[in-house]
Amino acid sequence: FESVTVDIPGMGHKRISIRTSALEEKSQACQMLSTYASELKAGFFPFVEPVAQVMAELIGFEYMEEVRVHAAGAMPELVQATALAVREGQPAARPEMAAQLVAFALDKLLGQMKEDPDVPTLSAMVENLSSIVELGVAHPCVQLTPEQQMTTAQVICCS
């Protein structure tokens, strides 16, 4: 536990305790899921959708930057796992599903980048955004639309 004193509007100075170990576990879990997706590649495809949903929520996790960074880092790995599953012809893997995942990941990353005040976190998000763009070059099913290309180019160039 870590104790901090914070100002709570209408209540003055209050001392609160935060269980930092739970936050660290959340960060490690995000990192591990990203590693699983990276190592298993197309074999991770059956888990992509539920993991993407969880990671999307954690990209905006306000209590710890590391959680946001690791959740964002999982997105390119999930996109790659899906693209490889499409290439391998896995029955449930369809090109339109891959395109939807790219749109979903870009939306979450770009949305958080507009809100996040932490420079190292923003840098990591730009890096992950760039990785997704690069995946589109290698895998046609995750290629960005012209509109997505324009939006990400503006963010990458101006960050």
mmCIF file of C-alpha atoms in Angstrom:
data_model
loop_
_atom_site.group_PDB
_atom_site.id
_atom_site.type_symbol
_atom_site.label_atom_id
_atom_site.label_comp_id
_atom_site.label_asym_id
_atom_site.label_seq_id
_atom_site.Cartn_x
_atom_site.Cartn_y
_atom_site.Cartn_z
ATOM 1 C CA PHE A 1 0.000 0.000 0.000
ATOM 2 C CA GLU A 2 1.065 3.515 -0.681
ATOM 3 C CA SER A 3 -0.443 6.485 1.172
ATOM 4 C CA VAL A 4 -0.924 9.866 -0.419
ATOM 5 C CA THR A 5 -2.523 13.093 0.718
ATOM 6 C CA VAL A 6 -4.905 14.594 -1.830
ATOM 7 C CA ASP A 7 -7.203 17.601 -1.944
ATOM 8 C CA ILE A 8 -10.788 16.529 -2.370
ATOM 9 C CA PRO A 9 -13.098 19.386 -3.371
ATOM 10 C CA GLY A 10 -15.368 20.253 -0.468
ATOM 11 C CA MET A 11 -13.565 17.896 1.914
ATOM 12 C CA GLY A 12 -10.071 19.413 2.235
ATOM 13 C CA HIS A 13 -6.906 17.348 2.682
ATOM 14 C CA LYS A 14 -7.555 13.621 2.910
ATOM 15 C CA ARG A 15 -5.077 10.798 3.249
ATOM 16 C CA ILE A 16 -5.863 7.820 1.045
ATOM 17 C CA SER A 17 -4.163 4.472 0.551
ATOM 18 C CA ILE A 18 -3.706 2.907 -2.843
ATOM 19 C CA ARG A 19 -2.923 -0.756 -3.267
ATOM 20 C CA THR A 20 -0.102 -0.298 -5.751
ATOM 21 C CA SER A 21 0.492 -4.032 -6.053
ATOM 22 C CA ALA A 22 -2.914 -4.404 -7.763
ATOM 23 C CA LEU A 23 -1.958 -1.696 -10.255
ATOM 24 C CA GLU A 24 1.376 -3.381 -10.926
ATOM 25 C CA GLU A 25 -0.390 -6.713 -11.447
ATOM 26 C CA LYS A 26 -2.721 -5.085 -13.965
ATOM 27 C CA SER A 27 0.269 -3.655 -15.827
ATOM 28 C CA GLN A 28 2.039 -7.036 -15.833
ATOM 29 C CA ALA A 29 -1.108 -8.772 -17.071
ATOM 30 C CA CYS A 30 -1.315 -6.370 -20.021
ATOM 31 C CA GLN A 31 2.337 -6.957 -20.799
ATOM 32 C CA MET A 32 1.919 -10.737 -20.588
ATOM 33 C CA LEU A 33 -1.101 -10.760 -22.912
ATOM 34 C CA SER A 34 0.847 -8.670 -25.394
ATOM 35 C CA THR A 35 3.740 -11.146 -25.178
ATOM 36 C CA TYR A 36 1.402 -14.119 -25.661
ATOM 37 C CA ALA A 37 -0.054 -12.502 -28.784
ATOM 38 C CA SER A 38 3.447 -11.743 -30.064
ATOM 39 C CA GLU A 39 4.767 -15.258 -29.464
ATOM 40 C CA LEU A 40 1.699 -17.271 -30.481
ATOM 41 C CA LYS A 41 0.981 -15.096 -33.535
ATOM 42 C CA ALA A 42 -2.025 -16.563 -35.429
ATOM 43 C CA GLY A 43 -2.457 -19.111 -32.637
ATOM 44 C CA PHE A 44 -3.617 -16.272 -30.401
ATOM 45 C CA PHE A 45 -6.410 -15.322 -32.815
ATOM 46 C CA PRO A 46 -9.262 -17.021 -30.872
ATOM 47 C CA PHE A 47 -8.524 -14.660 -27.981
ATOM 48 C CA VAL A 48 -8.030 -11.445 -29.948
ATOM 49 C CA GLU A 49 -11.546 -10.041 -29.650
ATOM 50 C CA PRO A 50 -11.994 -10.317 -25.858
ATOM 51 C CA VAL A 51 -8.413 -9.193 -25.209
ATOM 52 C CA ALA A 52 -8.838 -6.202 -27.557
ATOM 53 C CA GLN A 53 -11.964 -5.153 -25.643
ATOM 54 C CA VAL A 54 -10.124 -5.246 -22.315
ATOM 55 C CA MET A 55 -7.018 -3.518 -23.672
ATOM 56 C CA ALA A 56 -9.143 -0.786 -25.258
ATOM 57 C CA GLU A 57 -10.588 0.075 -21.859
ATOM 58 C CA LEU A 58 -7.168 -0.025 -20.219
ATOM 59 C CA ILE A 59 -5.661 2.335 -22.795
ATOM 60 C CA GLY A 60 -7.561 5.012 -20.901
ATOM 61 C CA PHE A 61 -6.743 3.695 -17.415
ATOM 62 C CA GLU A 62 -6.212 6.869 -15.424
ATOM 63 C CA TYR A 63 -4.399 5.563 -12.359
ATOM 64 C CA MET A 64 -1.154 4.243 -13.837
ATOM 65 C CA GLU A 65 0.763 5.190 -16.971
ATOM 66 C CA GLU A 66 2.370 1.749 -17.294
ATOM 67 C CA VAL A 67 -1.031 0.118 -17.650
ATOM 68 C CA ARG A 68 -1.878 2.491 -20.513
ATOM 69 C CA VAL A 69 1.476 1.875 -22.177
ATOM 70 C CA HIS A 70 1.236 -1.933 -21.984
ATOM 71 C CA ALA A 71 -2.411 -1.963 -23.065
ATOM 72 C CA ALA A 72 -1.544 0.208 -26.064
ATOM 73 C CA GLY A 73 1.437 -2.041 -26.806
ATOM 74 C CA ALA A 74 -0.860 -5.031 -27.110
ATOM 75 C CA MET A 75 -2.851 -3.503 -29.967
ATOM 76 C CA PRO A 76 -0.266 -3.981 -32.747
ATOM 77 C CA GLU A 77 0.295 -7.550 -31.543
ATOM 78 C CA LEU A 78 -3.440 -8.263 -31.717
ATOM 79 C CA VAL A 79 -3.642 -6.742 -35.198
ATOM 80 C CA GLN A 80 -0.712 -8.881 -36.326
ATOM 81 C CA ALA A 81 -2.225 -12.056 -34.837
ATOM 82 C CA THR A 82 -5.436 -11.341 -36.737
ATOM 83 C CA ALA A 83 -3.640 -10.555 -39.996
ATOM 84 C CA LEU A 84 -1.651 -13.792 -39.782
ATOM 85 C CA ALA A 85 -4.808 -15.778 -39.005
ATOM 86 C CA VAL A 86 -6.429 -14.295 -42.120
ATOM 87 C CA ARG A 87 -3.344 -15.135 -44.192
ATOM 88 C CA GLU A 88 -3.377 -18.722 -42.868
ATOM 89 C CA GLY A 89 -7.052 -19.032 -43.722
ATOM 90 C CA GLN A 90 -8.285 -19.796 -40.216
ATOM 91 C CA PRO A 91 -12.045 -20.388 -40.481
ATOM 92 C CA ALA A 92 -13.201 -17.513 -38.255
ATOM 93 C CA ALA A 93 -10.560 -15.040 -39.497
ATOM 94 C CA ARG A 94 -11.961 -12.743 -42.160
ATOM 95 C CA PRO A 95 -10.319 -9.699 -43.797
ATOM 96 C CA GLU A 96 -13.201 -7.439 -42.744
ATOM 97 C CA MET A 97 -12.669 -8.510 -39.131
ATOM 98 C CA ALA A 98 -9.017 -7.474 -39.398
ATOM 99 C CA ALA A 99 -10.012 -4.103 -40.869
ATOM 100 C CA GLN A 100 -12.494 -3.583 -38.024
ATOM 101 C CA LEU A 101 -9.804 -4.337 -35.452
ATOM 102 C CA VAL A 102 -7.473 -1.801 -37.063
ATOM 103 C CA ALA A 103 -10.201 0.853 -37.003
ATOM 104 C CA PHE A 104 -11.017 -0.006 -33.383
ATOM 105 C CA ALA A 105 -7.345 0.120 -32.294
ATOM 106 C CA LEU A 106 -6.692 3.397 -34.110
ATOM 107 C CA ASP A 107 -9.807 4.959 -32.607
ATOM 108 C CA LYS A 108 -8.798 3.985 -29.070
ATOM 109 C CA LEU A 109 -5.165 5.042 -29.471
ATOM 110 C CA LEU A 110 -5.965 8.364 -31.152
ATOM 111 C CA GLY A 111 -8.697 9.114 -28.625
ATOM 112 C CA GLN A 112 -6.371 8.556 -25.685
ATOM 113 C CA MET A 113 -3.589 10.541 -27.304
ATOM 114 C CA LYS A 114 -5.856 13.602 -27.293
ATOM 115 C CA GLU A 115 -6.438 13.204 -23.547
ATOM 116 C CA ASP A 116 -3.189 11.863 -22.089
ATOM 117 C CA PRO A 117 -0.966 14.448 -20.386
ATOM 118 C CA ASP A 118 2.008 12.087 -19.873
ATOM 119 C CA VAL A 119 4.694 12.608 -22.538
ATOM 120 C CA PRO A 120 6.368 9.161 -22.248
ATOM 121 C CA THR A 121 2.932 7.522 -22.522
ATOM 122 C CA LEU A 122 2.124 9.597 -25.603
ATOM 123 C CA SER A 123 5.444 8.594 -27.117
ATOM 124 C CA ALA A 124 4.635 4.906 -26.587
ATOM 125 C CA MET A 125 1.204 5.376 -28.136
ATOM 126 C CA VAL A 126 2.686 7.059 -31.209
ATOM 127 C CA GLU A 127 5.099 4.144 -31.488
ATOM 128 C CA ASN A 128 2.231 1.633 -31.357
ATOM 129 C CA LEU A 129 0.239 3.648 -33.868
ATOM 130 C CA SER A 130 3.259 3.555 -36.161
ATOM 131 C CA SER A 131 3.540 -0.228 -35.711
ATOM 132 C CA ILE A 132 -0.062 -0.671 -36.827
ATOM 133 C CA VAL A 133 0.627 1.474 -39.911
ATOM 134 C CA GLU A 134 3.673 -0.693 -40.716
ATOM 135 C CA LEU A 135 1.606 -3.872 -40.368
ATOM 136 C CA GLY A 136 -0.665 -2.525 -43.104
ATOM 137 C CA VAL A 137 2.287 -2.571 -45.488
ATOM 138 C CA ALA A 138 3.073 -6.230 -44.785
ATOM 139 C CA HIS A 139 -0.523 -7.475 -44.556
ATOM 140 C CA PRO A 140 -3.070 -6.109 -47.069
ATOM 141 C CA CYS A 141 -6.017 -7.103 -44.851
ATOM 142 C CA VAL A 142 -4.928 -4.593 -42.199
ATOM 143 C CA GLN A 143 -4.032 -1.820 -44.613
ATOM 144 C CA LEU A 144 -5.277 1.570 -43.512
ATOM 145 C CA THR A 145 -7.948 3.410 -45.469
ATOM 146 C CA PRO A 146 -6.862 6.719 -47.051
ATOM 147 C CA GLU A 147 -8.705 8.582 -44.272
ATOM 148 C CA GLN A 148 -6.955 6.522 -41.575
ATOM 149 C CA GLN A 149 -3.621 7.117 -43.313
ATOM 150 C CA MET A 150 -4.170 10.869 -43.321
ATOM 151 C CA THR A 151 -5.224 10.963 -39.652
ATOM 152 C CA THR A 152 -2.343 8.830 -38.424
ATOM 153 C CA ALA A 153 0.202 10.673 -40.588
ATOM 154 C CA GLN A 154 -0.885 13.951 -39.009
ATOM 155 C CA VAL A 155 -0.546 12.512 -35.515
ATOM 156 C CA ILE A 156 2.788 10.782 -36.151
ATOM 157 C CA CYS A 157 4.338 13.795 -37.879
ATOM 158 C CA CYS A 158 3.084 16.336 -35.370
ATOM 159 C CA SER A 159 3.825 14.413 -32.160
#
